[in-house]
Amino acid sequence: METTTVIKEKTWLTRTKRPIVIAGPCSAENEDQVLETAKRLKATDRVDIYRAGIWKPRTRPNSFEGVGAIGLPWLKRVKEEVGLPITIEVAKASHVELALEFGIDILWIGARTTVNPFAVQEIADALRGVDIPVLVKNPINPDVALWIGGIERLEKAGIKEVGGIHRGFSNHGEKFYRNRPQWHIALEFRNQRPDLPLINDPSHICGRRDILQEVGQKAMDLDFDGLMIESHIDPDKAWSDAKQQITPEVLGVMIKEMVLREDYEDVKIIQSKLDYFRQEINHIDDELINLLGNRMNIAREIGTYKKDNNMTIFQPKRWNDIMDKCRVLAEKNQLSEEFIAKFLNAIHVESINQQEEVFRDKS
Ligand code: PEP
Ligand code: MN
């Protein structure tokens, strides 16, 4: 088993203890909400950096799109009166200019912006000659090259402190997570750039409160450097992402309860290649089971159709065609004929059982 040890340079983003915690509301809504959230987060003694969305990239129009530049003086007050450094999302050059004017400490690029090289380049160009850390969220699609490409654009523009934020990947039909974590993608990011801090954003992965702790803990177990978690003084009334936000006090307890590996000091032990492969296998197993579930749903629908049309369940010609087609594909994928025959038979038996159930159903 091969293990790589990489000495990470201490940067603005990693110089505090691990995990570095970035917390604050999804959106800045008004001055009181921004300040009260900040004070209560500070009081937990677990938060290092304050986040708030000023310009919100919303999936559909007519949602709340952020208060805009009027919120920047509120964040300036947080920095001066509460003493927390501030990070906000920027999506274009005009955002960068305003953020710099109001003394924002760290910028982040959102998932919907990372997908667009023109937009990232515009931000990088606006930052030429500026010394400010920038975190880049993964693009909404699981594309490590595009993610790292965004970081490289900033590095080429002279930005010295960059890092990644893993916020999961959107997927049609996903119900458990809001954005599937696909941990192997984050581990691949780290394999390629072990020199960079990597933060996990459980809020946008989960989209709900009840599994935030376990996702954050998993990130800690995989040696992420920090967490970005959304927090609101009255979560259910939040103007955006209400279901995933938690109060500052709940967030404080969550961080306190995180179990951290003790050997973490200045030297970062990068997860072995084996860990990476295991995550990939876990991911593929999940996919296989989801796909089998989808296949059986369709089988049941076919069952209903056959029942309504007085057809038999088993249609040998159709089954032989499937077997022939799959045998060819299996060979191309270096799978033995014996294995694929057993595998397909098991699927077939289950499919027939499910259809029989539909036939038995009197309703
Ligand atoms: C956010 O952090 O509020 C946000 C919009 O995140 P993402 O870019 O991950 O969707
Ligand atoms: Mn949000």
mmCIF file of C-alpha atoms and ligand atoms in Angstrom:
data_model
loop_
_atom_site.group_PDB
_atom_site.id
_atom_site.type_symbol
_atom_site.label_atom_id
_atom_site.label_comp_id
_atom_site.label_asym_id
_atom_site.label_seq_id
_atom_site.Cartn_x
_atom_site.Cartn_y
_atom_site.Cartn_z
ATOM 1 C CA MET A 1 0.000 0.000 0.000
ATOM 2 C CA GLU A 2 1.471 3.269 -1.114
ATOM 3 C CA THR A 3 1.142 6.321 1.137
ATOM 4 C CA THR A 4 2.235 9.778 0.129
ATOM 5 C CA THR A 5 3.272 12.328 2.696
ATOM 6 C CA VAL A 6 2.970 15.912 1.657
ATOM 7 C CA ILE A 7 4.103 18.812 3.786
ATOM 8 C CA LYS A 8 1.526 21.491 3.271
ATOM 9 C CA GLU A 9 2.591 25.068 3.519
ATOM 10 C CA LYS A 10 0.681 26.930 6.191
ATOM 11 C CA THR A 11 -1.575 29.378 4.467
ATOM 12 C CA TRP A 12 -4.210 31.853 5.499
ATOM 13 C CA LEU A 13 -6.724 29.086 5.001
ATOM 14 C CA THR A 14 -4.990 26.439 7.081
ATOM 15 C CA ARG A 15 -3.046 28.323 9.715
ATOM 16 C CA THR A 16 -5.723 27.902 12.381
ATOM 17 C CA LYS A 17 -6.529 24.563 13.967
ATOM 18 C CA ARG A 18 -8.213 21.834 12.031
ATOM 19 C CA PRO A 19 -10.984 21.811 11.007
ATOM 20 C CA ILE A 20 -11.098 25.369 9.770
ATOM 21 C CA VAL A 21 -14.783 26.257 10.061
ATOM 22 C CA ILE A 22 -16.503 28.656 7.688
ATOM 23 C CA ALA A 23 -20.068 29.382 8.757
ATOM 24 C CA GLY A 24 -22.848 31.861 8.218
ATOM 25 C CA PRO A 25 -26.153 32.236 6.442
ATOM 26 C CA CYS A 26 -26.800 31.082 2.913
ATOM 27 C CA SER A 27 -27.876 34.680 2.209
ATOM 28 C CA ALA A 28 -27.407 37.992 3.965
ATOM 29 C CA GLU A 29 -30.998 39.182 4.466
ATOM 30 C CA ASN A 30 -30.783 42.279 6.635
ATOM 31 C CA GLU A 31 -28.264 43.980 8.890
ATOM 32 C CA ASP A 32 -29.656 42.579 12.150
ATOM 33 C CA GLN A 33 -29.733 38.993 10.879
ATOM 34 C CA VAL A 34 -26.166 39.287 9.570
ATOM 35 C CA LEU A 35 -24.825 40.726 12.831
ATOM 36 C CA GLU A 36 -26.747 38.498 15.210
ATOM 37 C CA THR A 37 -25.737 35.352 13.319
ATOM 38 C CA ALA A 38 -22.123 36.463 13.446
ATOM 39 C CA LYS A 39 -22.184 37.215 17.187
ATOM 40 C CA ARG A 40 -23.784 33.896 18.013
ATOM 41 C CA LEU A 41 -21.376 31.979 15.768
ATOM 42 C CA LYS A 42 -18.432 33.767 17.361
ATOM 43 C CA ALA A 43 -19.794 32.821 20.796
ATOM 44 C CA THR A 44 -19.518 29.114 19.942
ATOM 45 C CA ASP A 45 -15.753 29.574 19.763
ATOM 46 C CA ARG A 46 -15.656 27.073 16.922
ATOM 47 C CA VAL A 47 -15.991 29.335 13.885
ATOM 48 C CA ASP A 48 -13.017 30.856 12.066
ATOM 49 C CA ILE A 49 -14.500 32.608 9.054
ATOM 50 C CA TYR A 50 -17.929 34.149 8.426
ATOM 51 C CA ARG A 51 -19.736 33.424 5.155
ATOM 52 C CA ALA A 52 -22.794 35.077 3.630
ATOM 53 C CA GLY A 53 -24.201 35.161 0.125
ATOM 54 C CA ILE A 54 -24.692 38.663 -1.256
ATOM 55 C CA TRP A 55 -25.406 37.720 -4.875
ATOM 56 C CA LYS A 56 -27.209 34.386 -5.092
ATOM 57 C CA PRO A 57 -27.050 32.202 -8.198
ATOM 58 C CA ARG A 58 -30.554 30.730 -8.167
ATOM 59 C CA THR A 59 -31.633 27.858 -10.363
ATOM 60 C CA ARG A 60 -34.912 29.500 -11.394
ATOM 61 C CA PRO A 61 -35.894 33.158 -11.762
ATOM 62 C CA ASN A 62 -38.243 34.779 -9.276
ATOM 63 C CA SER A 63 -36.363 33.280 -6.322
ATOM 64 C CA PHE A 64 -34.564 35.604 -3.913
ATOM 65 C CA GLU A 65 -31.361 36.577 -5.717
ATOM 66 C CA GLY A 66 -29.530 38.189 -2.838
ATOM 67 C CA VAL A 67 -29.624 41.693 -1.355
ATOM 68 C CA GLY A 68 -26.700 42.800 -3.528
ATOM 69 C CA ALA A 69 -24.140 45.470 -2.684
ATOM 70 C CA ILE A 70 -26.219 47.000 0.156
ATOM 71 C CA GLY A 71 -25.231 43.953 2.216
ATOM 72 C CA LEU A 72 -21.498 44.636 1.994
ATOM 73 C CA PRO A 73 -21.399 47.308 4.755
ATOM 74 C CA TRP A 74 -23.205 44.812 7.042
ATOM 75 C CA LEU A 75 -20.357 42.349 6.534
ATOM 76 C CA LYS A 76 -17.815 45.101 7.127
ATOM 77 C CA ARG A 77 -19.465 45.613 10.513
ATOM 78 C CA VAL A 78 -19.140 41.886 11.284
ATOM 79 C CA LYS A 79 -15.441 42.079 10.561
ATOM 80 C CA GLU A 80 -14.925 45.200 12.681
ATOM 81 C CA GLU A 81 -17.330 44.550 15.550
ATOM 82 C CA VAL A 82 -17.370 40.746 15.852
ATOM 83 C CA GLY A 83 -13.828 40.143 14.660
ATOM 84 C CA LEU A 84 -14.456 37.367 12.159
ATOM 85 C CA PRO A 85 -12.854 37.463 8.705
ATOM 86 C CA ILE A 86 -15.410 37.450 5.884
ATOM 87 C CA THR A 87 -15.900 35.375 2.771
ATOM 88 C CA ILE A 88 -18.488 35.874 0.018
ATOM 89 C CA GLU A 89 -19.254 34.333 -3.348
ATOM 90 C CA VAL A 90 -18.239 36.247 -6.458
ATOM 91 C CA ALA A 91 -19.450 35.354 -9.935
ATOM 92 C CA LYS A 92 -18.199 38.204 -12.095
ATOM 93 C CA ALA A 93 -15.699 41.074 -12.244
ATOM 94 C CA SER A 94 -18.088 43.659 -10.778
ATOM 95 C CA HIS A 95 -18.601 41.428 -7.700
ATOM 96 C CA VAL A 96 -14.827 41.178 -7.247
ATOM 97 C CA GLU A 97 -14.417 44.960 -7.429
ATOM 98 C CA LEU A 98 -17.111 45.574 -4.821
ATOM 99 C CA ALA A 99 -15.812 42.801 -2.543
ATOM 100 C CA LEU A 100 -12.330 44.316 -2.580
ATOM 101 C CA GLU A 101 -13.721 47.809 -1.974
ATOM 102 C CA PHE A 102 -15.453 46.579 1.199
ATOM 103 C CA GLY A 103 -12.448 44.696 2.554
ATOM 104 C CA ILE A 104 -13.757 41.138 2.118
ATOM 105 C CA ASP A 105 -10.983 38.737 3.242
ATOM 106 C CA ILE A 106 -11.571 35.612 1.167
ATOM 107 C CA LEU A 107 -13.571 35.043 -2.013
ATOM 108 C CA TRP A 108 -15.248 31.892 -3.180
ATOM 109 C CA ILE A 109 -16.410 30.860 -6.606
ATOM 110 C CA GLY A 110 -19.744 28.998 -6.653
ATOM 111 C CA ALA A 111 -20.468 25.657 -8.292
ATOM 112 C CA ARG A 112 -22.515 27.214 -11.083
ATOM 113 C CA THR A 113 -19.655 29.573 -11.914
ATOM 114 C CA THR A 114 -16.859 26.988 -11.827
ATOM 115 C CA VAL A 115 -18.501 25.208 -14.761
ATOM 116 C CA ASN A 116 -17.934 28.256 -16.951
ATOM 117 C CA PRO A 117 -14.295 28.941 -17.892
ATOM 118 C CA PHE A 118 -15.209 32.382 -19.309
ATOM 119 C CA ALA A 119 -16.694 33.441 -15.974
ATOM 120 C CA VAL A 120 -13.762 32.046 -13.962
ATOM 121 C CA GLN A 121 -11.318 33.767 -16.308
ATOM 122 C CA GLU A 122 -13.172 37.065 -15.894
ATOM 123 C CA ILE A 123 -12.837 36.728 -12.107
ATOM 124 C CA ALA A 124 -9.155 35.768 -12.389
ATOM 125 C CA ASP A 125 -8.486 38.793 -14.615
ATOM 126 C CA ALA A 126 -10.239 41.095 -12.145
ATOM 127 C CA LEU A 127 -7.921 39.726 -9.436
ATOM 128 C CA ARG A 128 -4.638 40.305 -11.267
ATOM 129 C CA GLY A 129 -2.208 41.956 -8.873
ATOM 130 C CA VAL A 130 -4.472 41.406 -5.822
ATOM 131 C CA ASP A 131 -3.405 39.310 -2.845
ATOM 132 C CA ILE A 132 -6.558 37.589 -1.574
ATOM 133 C CA PRO A 133 -7.298 33.884 -0.957
ATOM 134 C CA VAL A 134 -9.869 32.311 -3.267
ATOM 135 C CA LEU A 135 -11.750 29.047 -2.741
ATOM 136 C CA VAL A 136 -13.212 27.264 -5.741
ATOM 137 C CA LYS A 137 -16.280 25.082 -5.310
ATOM 138 C CA ASN A 138 -16.473 21.947 -7.408
ATOM 139 C CA PRO A 139 -18.453 22.404 -10.624
ATOM 140 C CA ILE A 140 -21.995 20.984 -10.486
ATOM 141 C CA ASN A 141 -20.869 18.094 -12.713
ATOM 142 C CA PRO A 142 -18.241 15.597 -11.462
ATOM 143 C CA ASP A 143 -15.347 16.905 -13.554
ATOM 144 C CA VAL A 144 -12.071 17.126 -11.633
ATOM 145 C CA ALA A 145 -10.217 18.704 -14.575
ATOM 146 C CA LEU A 146 -12.739 21.550 -14.787
ATOM 147 C CA TRP A 147 -12.465 22.099 -11.031
ATOM 148 C CA ILE A 148 -8.668 22.162 -11.056
ATOM 149 C CA GLY A 149 -8.762 24.198 -14.271
ATOM 150 C CA GLY A 150 -10.617 26.943 -12.386
ATOM 151 C CA ILE A 151 -7.913 26.934 -9.718
ATOM 152 C CA GLU A 152 -5.179 27.096 -12.351
ATOM 153 C CA ARG A 153 -6.795 30.156 -13.952
ATOM 154 C CA LEU A 154 -6.530 31.945 -10.588
ATOM 155 C CA GLU A 155 -2.957 30.759 -10.040
ATOM 156 C CA LYS A 156 -1.991 31.998 -13.486
ATOM 157 C CA ALA A 157 -3.410 35.402 -12.562
ATOM 158 C CA GLY A 158 -1.030 35.468 -9.586
ATOM 159 C CA ILE A 159 -3.370 34.361 -6.760
ATOM 160 C CA LYS A 160 -1.188 32.561 -4.236
ATOM 161 C CA GLU A 161 -3.708 31.133 -1.777
ATOM 162 C CA VAL A 162 -6.276 28.919 -3.421
ATOM 163 C CA GLY A 163 -8.275 25.961 -2.198
ATOM 164 C CA GLY A 164 -11.158 23.693 -3.132
ATOM 165 C CA ILE A 165 -14.631 23.326 -1.677
ATOM 166 C CA HIS A 166 -16.382 20.005 -2.188
ATOM 167 C CA ARG A 167 -20.162 20.683 -2.298
ATOM 168 C CA GLY A 168 -21.364 17.615 -4.186
ATOM 169 C CA PHE A 169 -22.726 17.040 -7.675
ATOM 170 C CA SER A 170 -26.243 17.406 -8.968
ATOM 171 C CA ASN A 171 -27.914 14.346 -10.412
ATOM 172 C CA HIS A 172 -31.338 13.811 -11.915
ATOM 173 C CA GLY A 173 -33.539 11.664 -9.719
ATOM 174 C CA GLU A 174 -31.347 11.853 -6.596
ATOM 175 C CA LYS A 175 -33.522 11.857 -3.494
ATOM 176 C CA PHE A 176 -31.273 11.239 -0.503
ATOM 177 C CA TYR A 177 -28.777 14.051 -1.021
ATOM 178 C CA ARG A 178 -29.364 17.431 -2.598
ATOM 179 C CA ASN A 179 -26.030 17.005 -4.374
ATOM 180 C CA ARG A 180 -24.415 13.578 -4.281
ATOM 181 C CA PRO A 181 -21.027 13.712 -2.529
ATOM 182 C CA GLN A 182 -19.217 11.316 -4.894
ATOM 183 C CA TRP A 183 -16.317 11.304 -2.451
ATOM 184 C CA HIS A 184 -13.971 9.712 -4.956
ATOM 185 C CA ILE A 185 -14.102 12.914 -7.013
ATOM 186 C CA ALA A 186 -12.947 14.977 -4.028
ATOM 187 C CA LEU A 187 -10.220 12.424 -3.291
ATOM 188 C CA GLU A 188 -9.100 12.623 -6.900
ATOM 189 C CA PHE A 189 -8.898 16.421 -6.539
ATOM 190 C CA ARG A 190 -6.665 15.871 -3.529
ATOM 191 C CA ASN A 191 -4.554 13.238 -5.279
ATOM 192 C CA GLN A 192 -3.858 15.744 -8.010
ATOM 193 C CA ARG A 193 -3.387 18.795 -5.759
ATOM 194 C CA PRO A 194 -2.260 17.531 -2.327
ATOM 195 C CA ASP A 195 -0.717 20.950 -1.737
ATOM 196 C CA LEU A 196 -4.100 22.708 -1.543
ATOM 197 C CA PRO A 197 -6.538 23.009 1.350
ATOM 198 C CA LEU A 198 -9.778 21.143 0.736
ATOM 199 C CA ILE A 199 -12.960 22.149 2.523
ATOM 200 C CA ASN A 200 -16.169 20.138 2.649
ATOM 201 C CA ASP A 201 -19.581 21.836 2.384
ATOM 202 C CA PRO A 202 -22.053 19.376 3.938
ATOM 203 C CA SER A 203 -24.903 21.919 3.725
ATOM 204 C CA HIS A 204 -25.157 21.886 -0.060
ATOM 205 C CA ILE A 205 -24.430 18.138 -0.248
ATOM 206 C CA CYS A 206 -27.216 17.251 2.195
ATOM 207 C CA GLY A 207 -29.859 19.886 1.490
ATOM 208 C CA ARG A 208 -31.326 18.887 4.883
ATOM 209 C CA ARG A 209 -30.275 19.109 8.507
ATOM 210 C CA ASP A 210 -30.535 15.544 9.737
ATOM 211 C CA ILE A 211 -27.493 14.141 7.908
ATOM 212 C CA LEU A 212 -25.147 17.156 8.165
ATOM 213 C CA GLN A 213 -23.243 15.698 11.093
ATOM 214 C CA GLU A 214 -22.491 12.355 9.448
ATOM 215 C CA VAL A 215 -21.413 13.941 6.162
ATOM 216 C CA GLY A 216 -19.173 16.446 7.997
ATOM 217 C CA GLN A 217 -17.704 13.601 10.059
ATOM 218 C CA LYS A 218 -16.984 11.600 6.947
ATOM 219 C CA ALA A 219 -15.109 14.600 5.548
ATOM 220 C CA MET A 220 -13.047 14.714 8.737
ATOM 221 C CA ASP A 221 -12.339 10.983 8.483
ATOM 222 C CA LEU A 222 -11.098 11.564 4.947
ATOM 223 C CA ASP A 223 -8.744 14.293 6.231
ATOM 224 C CA PHE A 224 -10.459 17.318 4.755
ATOM 225 C CA ASP A 225 -8.995 20.563 6.108
ATOM 226 C CA GLY A 226 -12.251 22.226 6.991
ATOM 227 C CA LEU A 227 -15.997 22.615 6.750
ATOM 228 C CA MET A 228 -18.290 25.254 5.292
ATOM 229 C CA ILE A 229 -21.701 25.063 6.968
ATOM 230 C CA GLU A 230 -24.711 27.326 6.568
ATOM 231 C CA SER A 231 -26.201 28.800 9.716
ATOM 232 C CA HIS A 232 -29.226 31.012 10.310
ATOM 233 C CA ILE A 233 -30.705 32.494 13.493
ATOM 234 C CA ASP A 234 -34.164 31.259 12.446
ATOM 235 C CA PRO A 235 -33.438 28.471 9.931
ATOM 236 C CA ASP A 236 -37.008 27.707 8.856
ATOM 237 C CA LYS A 237 -37.533 31.358 7.932
ATOM 238 C CA ALA A 238 -34.347 31.678 5.849
ATOM 239 C CA TRP A 239 -34.890 33.338 2.471
ATOM 240 C CA SER A 240 -32.800 30.670 0.718
ATOM 241 C CA ASP A 241 -31.809 27.084 1.534
ATOM 242 C CA ALA A 242 -34.017 27.002 4.654
ATOM 243 C CA LYS A 243 -34.097 23.187 4.962
ATOM 244 C CA GLN A 244 -30.338 22.799 5.335
ATOM 245 C CA GLN A 245 -29.551 25.659 7.728
ATOM 246 C CA ILE A 246 -28.966 25.233 11.459
ATOM 247 C CA THR A 247 -28.759 27.703 14.324
ATOM 248 C CA PRO A 248 -25.301 28.894 15.424
ATOM 249 C CA GLU A 249 -25.684 26.929 18.666
ATOM 250 C CA VAL A 250 -26.510 23.666 16.894
ATOM 251 C CA LEU A 251 -23.531 24.279 14.620
ATOM 252 C CA GLY A 252 -21.274 24.821 17.643
ATOM 253 C CA VAL A 253 -22.316 21.474 19.155
ATOM 254 C CA MET A 254 -21.919 19.750 15.792
ATOM 255 C CA ILE A 255 -18.321 20.891 15.474
ATOM 256 C CA LYS A 256 -17.559 20.037 19.112
ATOM 257 C CA GLU A 257 -18.822 16.516 18.513
ATOM 258 C CA MET A 258 -16.701 15.915 15.427
ATOM 259 C CA VAL A 259 -14.129 13.201 16.018
ATOM 260 C CA LEU A 260 -10.736 14.193 14.685
ATOM 261 C CA ARG A 261 -7.820 11.950 13.938
ATOM 262 C CA GLU A 262 -5.181 12.760 16.477
ATOM 263 C CA ASP A 263 -2.060 12.400 14.392
ATOM 264 C CA TYR A 264 -2.932 15.450 12.338
ATOM 265 C CA GLU A 265 -0.311 18.111 12.924
ATOM 266 C CA ASP A 266 1.780 20.029 10.396
ATOM 267 C CA VAL A 267 2.227 17.007 8.244
ATOM 268 C CA LYS A 268 -0.715 15.913 6.210
ATOM 269 C CA ILE A 269 -1.017 12.191 5.613
ATOM 270 C CA ILE A 270 -2.667 11.879 2.276
ATOM 271 C CA GLN A 271 -5.117 9.023 2.037
ATOM 272 C CA SER A 272 -3.542 6.082 0.338
ATOM 273 C CA LYS A 273 -4.377 5.110 -3.171
ATOM 274 C CA LEU A 274 -6.317 2.221 -1.662
ATOM 275 C CA ASP A 275 -8.727 4.616 0.069
ATOM 276 C CA TYR A 276 -9.372 6.288 -3.217
ATOM 277 C CA PHE A 277 -10.118 3.000 -4.958
ATOM 278 C CA ARG A 278 -12.434 1.976 -2.127
ATOM 279 C CA GLN A 279 -14.434 5.161 -2.425
ATOM 280 C CA GLU A 280 -14.727 4.566 -6.135
ATOM 281 C CA ILE A 281 -15.939 0.991 -5.568
ATOM 282 C CA ASN A 282 -18.481 2.214 -2.984
ATOM 283 C CA HIS A 283 -19.733 4.709 -5.481
ATOM 284 C CA ILE A 284 -20.068 2.111 -8.235
ATOM 285 C CA ASP A 285 -21.894 -0.286 -5.872
ATOM 286 C CA ASP A 286 -24.375 2.483 -5.019
ATOM 287 C CA GLU A 287 -24.876 3.152 -8.709
ATOM 288 C CA LEU A 288 -25.408 -0.566 -9.426
ATOM 289 C CA ILE A 289 -28.070 -0.867 -6.747
ATOM 290 C CA ASN A 290 -29.825 2.320 -7.876
ATOM 291 C CA LEU A 291 -29.741 1.101 -11.464
ATOM 292 C CA LEU A 292 -31.135 -2.301 -10.458
ATOM 293 C CA GLY A 293 -33.905 -0.491 -8.575
ATOM 294 C CA ASN A 294 -34.711 1.535 -11.701
ATOM 295 C CA ARG A 295 -34.682 -1.632 -13.794
ATOM 296 C CA MET A 296 -37.156 -3.339 -11.457
ATOM 297 C CA ASN A 297 -39.454 -0.281 -11.486
ATOM 298 C CA ILE A 298 -39.634 -0.596 -15.256
ATOM 299 C CA ALA A 299 -40.182 -4.369 -14.974
ATOM 300 C CA ARG A 300 -43.182 -3.701 -12.724
ATOM 301 C CA GLU A 301 -44.581 -1.217 -15.222
ATOM 302 C CA ILE A 302 -44.175 -3.808 -17.961
ATOM 303 C CA GLY A 303 -45.935 -6.271 -15.649
ATOM 304 C CA THR A 304 -48.932 -3.949 -15.386
ATOM 305 C CA TYR A 305 -48.983 -3.521 -19.144
ATOM 306 C CA LYS A 306 -48.826 -7.287 -19.786
ATOM 307 C CA LYS A 307 -51.567 -7.909 -17.239
ATOM 308 C CA ASP A 308 -53.845 -5.266 -18.789
ATOM 309 C CA ASN A 309 -53.258 -6.796 -22.221
ATOM 310 C CA ASN A 310 -53.521 -10.433 -21.169
ATOM 311 C CA MET A 311 -49.950 -11.285 -22.117
ATOM 312 C CA THR A 312 -47.699 -13.894 -20.456
ATOM 313 C CA ILE A 313 -44.895 -12.764 -18.145
ATOM 314 C CA PHE A 314 -42.120 -14.841 -19.640
ATOM 315 C CA GLN A 315 -41.328 -14.125 -23.287
ATOM 316 C CA PRO A 316 -38.393 -16.429 -24.242
ATOM 317 C CA LYS A 317 -37.493 -14.664 -27.485
ATOM 318 C CA ARG A 318 -37.052 -11.343 -25.736
ATOM 319 C CA TRP A 319 -34.939 -12.964 -23.032
ATOM 320 C CA ASN A 320 -32.634 -14.702 -25.549
ATOM 321 C CA ASP A 321 -32.100 -11.382 -27.351
ATOM 322 C CA ILE A 322 -31.082 -9.726 -24.057
ATOM 323 C CA MET A 323 -28.638 -12.555 -23.259
ATOM 324 C CA ASP A 324 -27.010 -12.369 -26.705
ATOM 325 C CA LYS A 325 -26.587 -8.604 -26.553
ATOM 326 C CA CYS A 326 -25.134 -8.705 -23.029
ATOM 327 C CA ARG A 327 -22.725 -11.549 -23.821
ATOM 328 C CA VAL A 328 -21.058 -9.417 -26.489
ATOM 329 C CA LEU A 329 -20.800 -6.425 -24.158
ATOM 330 C CA ALA A 330 -19.510 -8.616 -21.332
ATOM 331 C CA GLU A 331 -16.735 -9.964 -23.500
ATOM 332 C CA LYS A 332 -15.671 -6.446 -24.445
ATOM 333 C CA ASN A 333 -15.476 -5.645 -20.719
ATOM 334 C CA GLN A 334 -13.414 -8.745 -19.911
ATOM 335 C CA LEU A 335 -16.218 -10.378 -17.922
ATOM 336 C CA SER A 336 -16.473 -14.150 -18.122
ATOM 337 C CA GLU A 337 -19.469 -15.695 -19.854
ATOM 338 C CA GLU A 338 -20.185 -17.791 -16.770
ATOM 339 C CA PHE A 339 -20.310 -14.774 -14.483
ATOM 340 C CA ILE A 340 -22.513 -12.691 -16.755
ATOM 341 C CA ALA A 341 -24.930 -15.589 -17.306
ATOM 342 C CA LYS A 342 -25.324 -16.005 -13.509
ATOM 343 C CA PHE A 343 -25.700 -12.268 -13.016
ATOM 344 C CA LEU A 344 -28.323 -11.852 -15.726
ATOM 345 C CA ASN A 345 -30.236 -14.902 -14.554
ATOM 346 C CA ALA A 346 -30.432 -13.500 -11.042
ATOM 347 C CA ILE A 347 -31.776 -10.240 -12.451
ATOM 348 C CA HIS A 348 -34.218 -12.126 -14.632
ATOM 349 C CA VAL A 349 -35.587 -14.187 -11.738
ATOM 350 C CA GLU A 350 -36.076 -11.039 -9.646
ATOM 351 C CA SER A 351 -37.726 -9.284 -12.561
ATOM 352 C CA ILE A 352 -40.166 -12.167 -13.070
ATOM 353 C CA ASN A 353 -40.917 -12.255 -9.327
ATOM 354 C CA GLN A 354 -41.693 -8.552 -9.367
ATOM 355 C CA GLN A 355 -43.974 -8.976 -12.391
ATOM 356 C CA GLU A 356 -45.711 -11.913 -10.736
ATOM 357 C CA GLU A 357 -46.427 -9.692 -7.778
ATOM 358 C CA VAL A 358 -48.069 -7.200 -10.129
ATOM 359 C CA PHE A 359 -50.126 -10.007 -11.640
ATOM 360 C CA ARG A 360 -51.235 -11.195 -8.181
ATOM 361 C CA ASP A 361 -52.230 -7.686 -7.146
ATOM 362 C CA LYS A 362 -56.045 -7.560 -7.400
ATOM 363 C CA SER A 363 -56.369 -3.785 -7.275
HETATM 364 C C1 PEP B 1 -23.861 28.818 -1.428
HETATM 365 O O1 PEP B 1 -22.796 28.510 -0.869
HETATM 366 O O2 PEP B 1 -24.797 29.399 -0.852
HETATM 367 C C2 PEP B 1 -24.062 28.369 -2.824
HETATM 368 C C3 PEP B 1 -24.864 29.008 -3.663
HETATM 369 O O3 PEP B 1 -23.397 27.250 -3.073
HETATM 370 P P1 PEP B 1 -23.152 26.383 -4.406
HETATM 371 O O4 PEP B 1 -22.353 27.243 -5.339
HETATM 372 O O5 PEP B 1 -22.399 25.240 -3.837
HETATM 373 O O6 PEP B 1 -24.490 25.993 -4.946
HETATM 374 MN MN MN B 2 -26.892 28.072 0.103
#
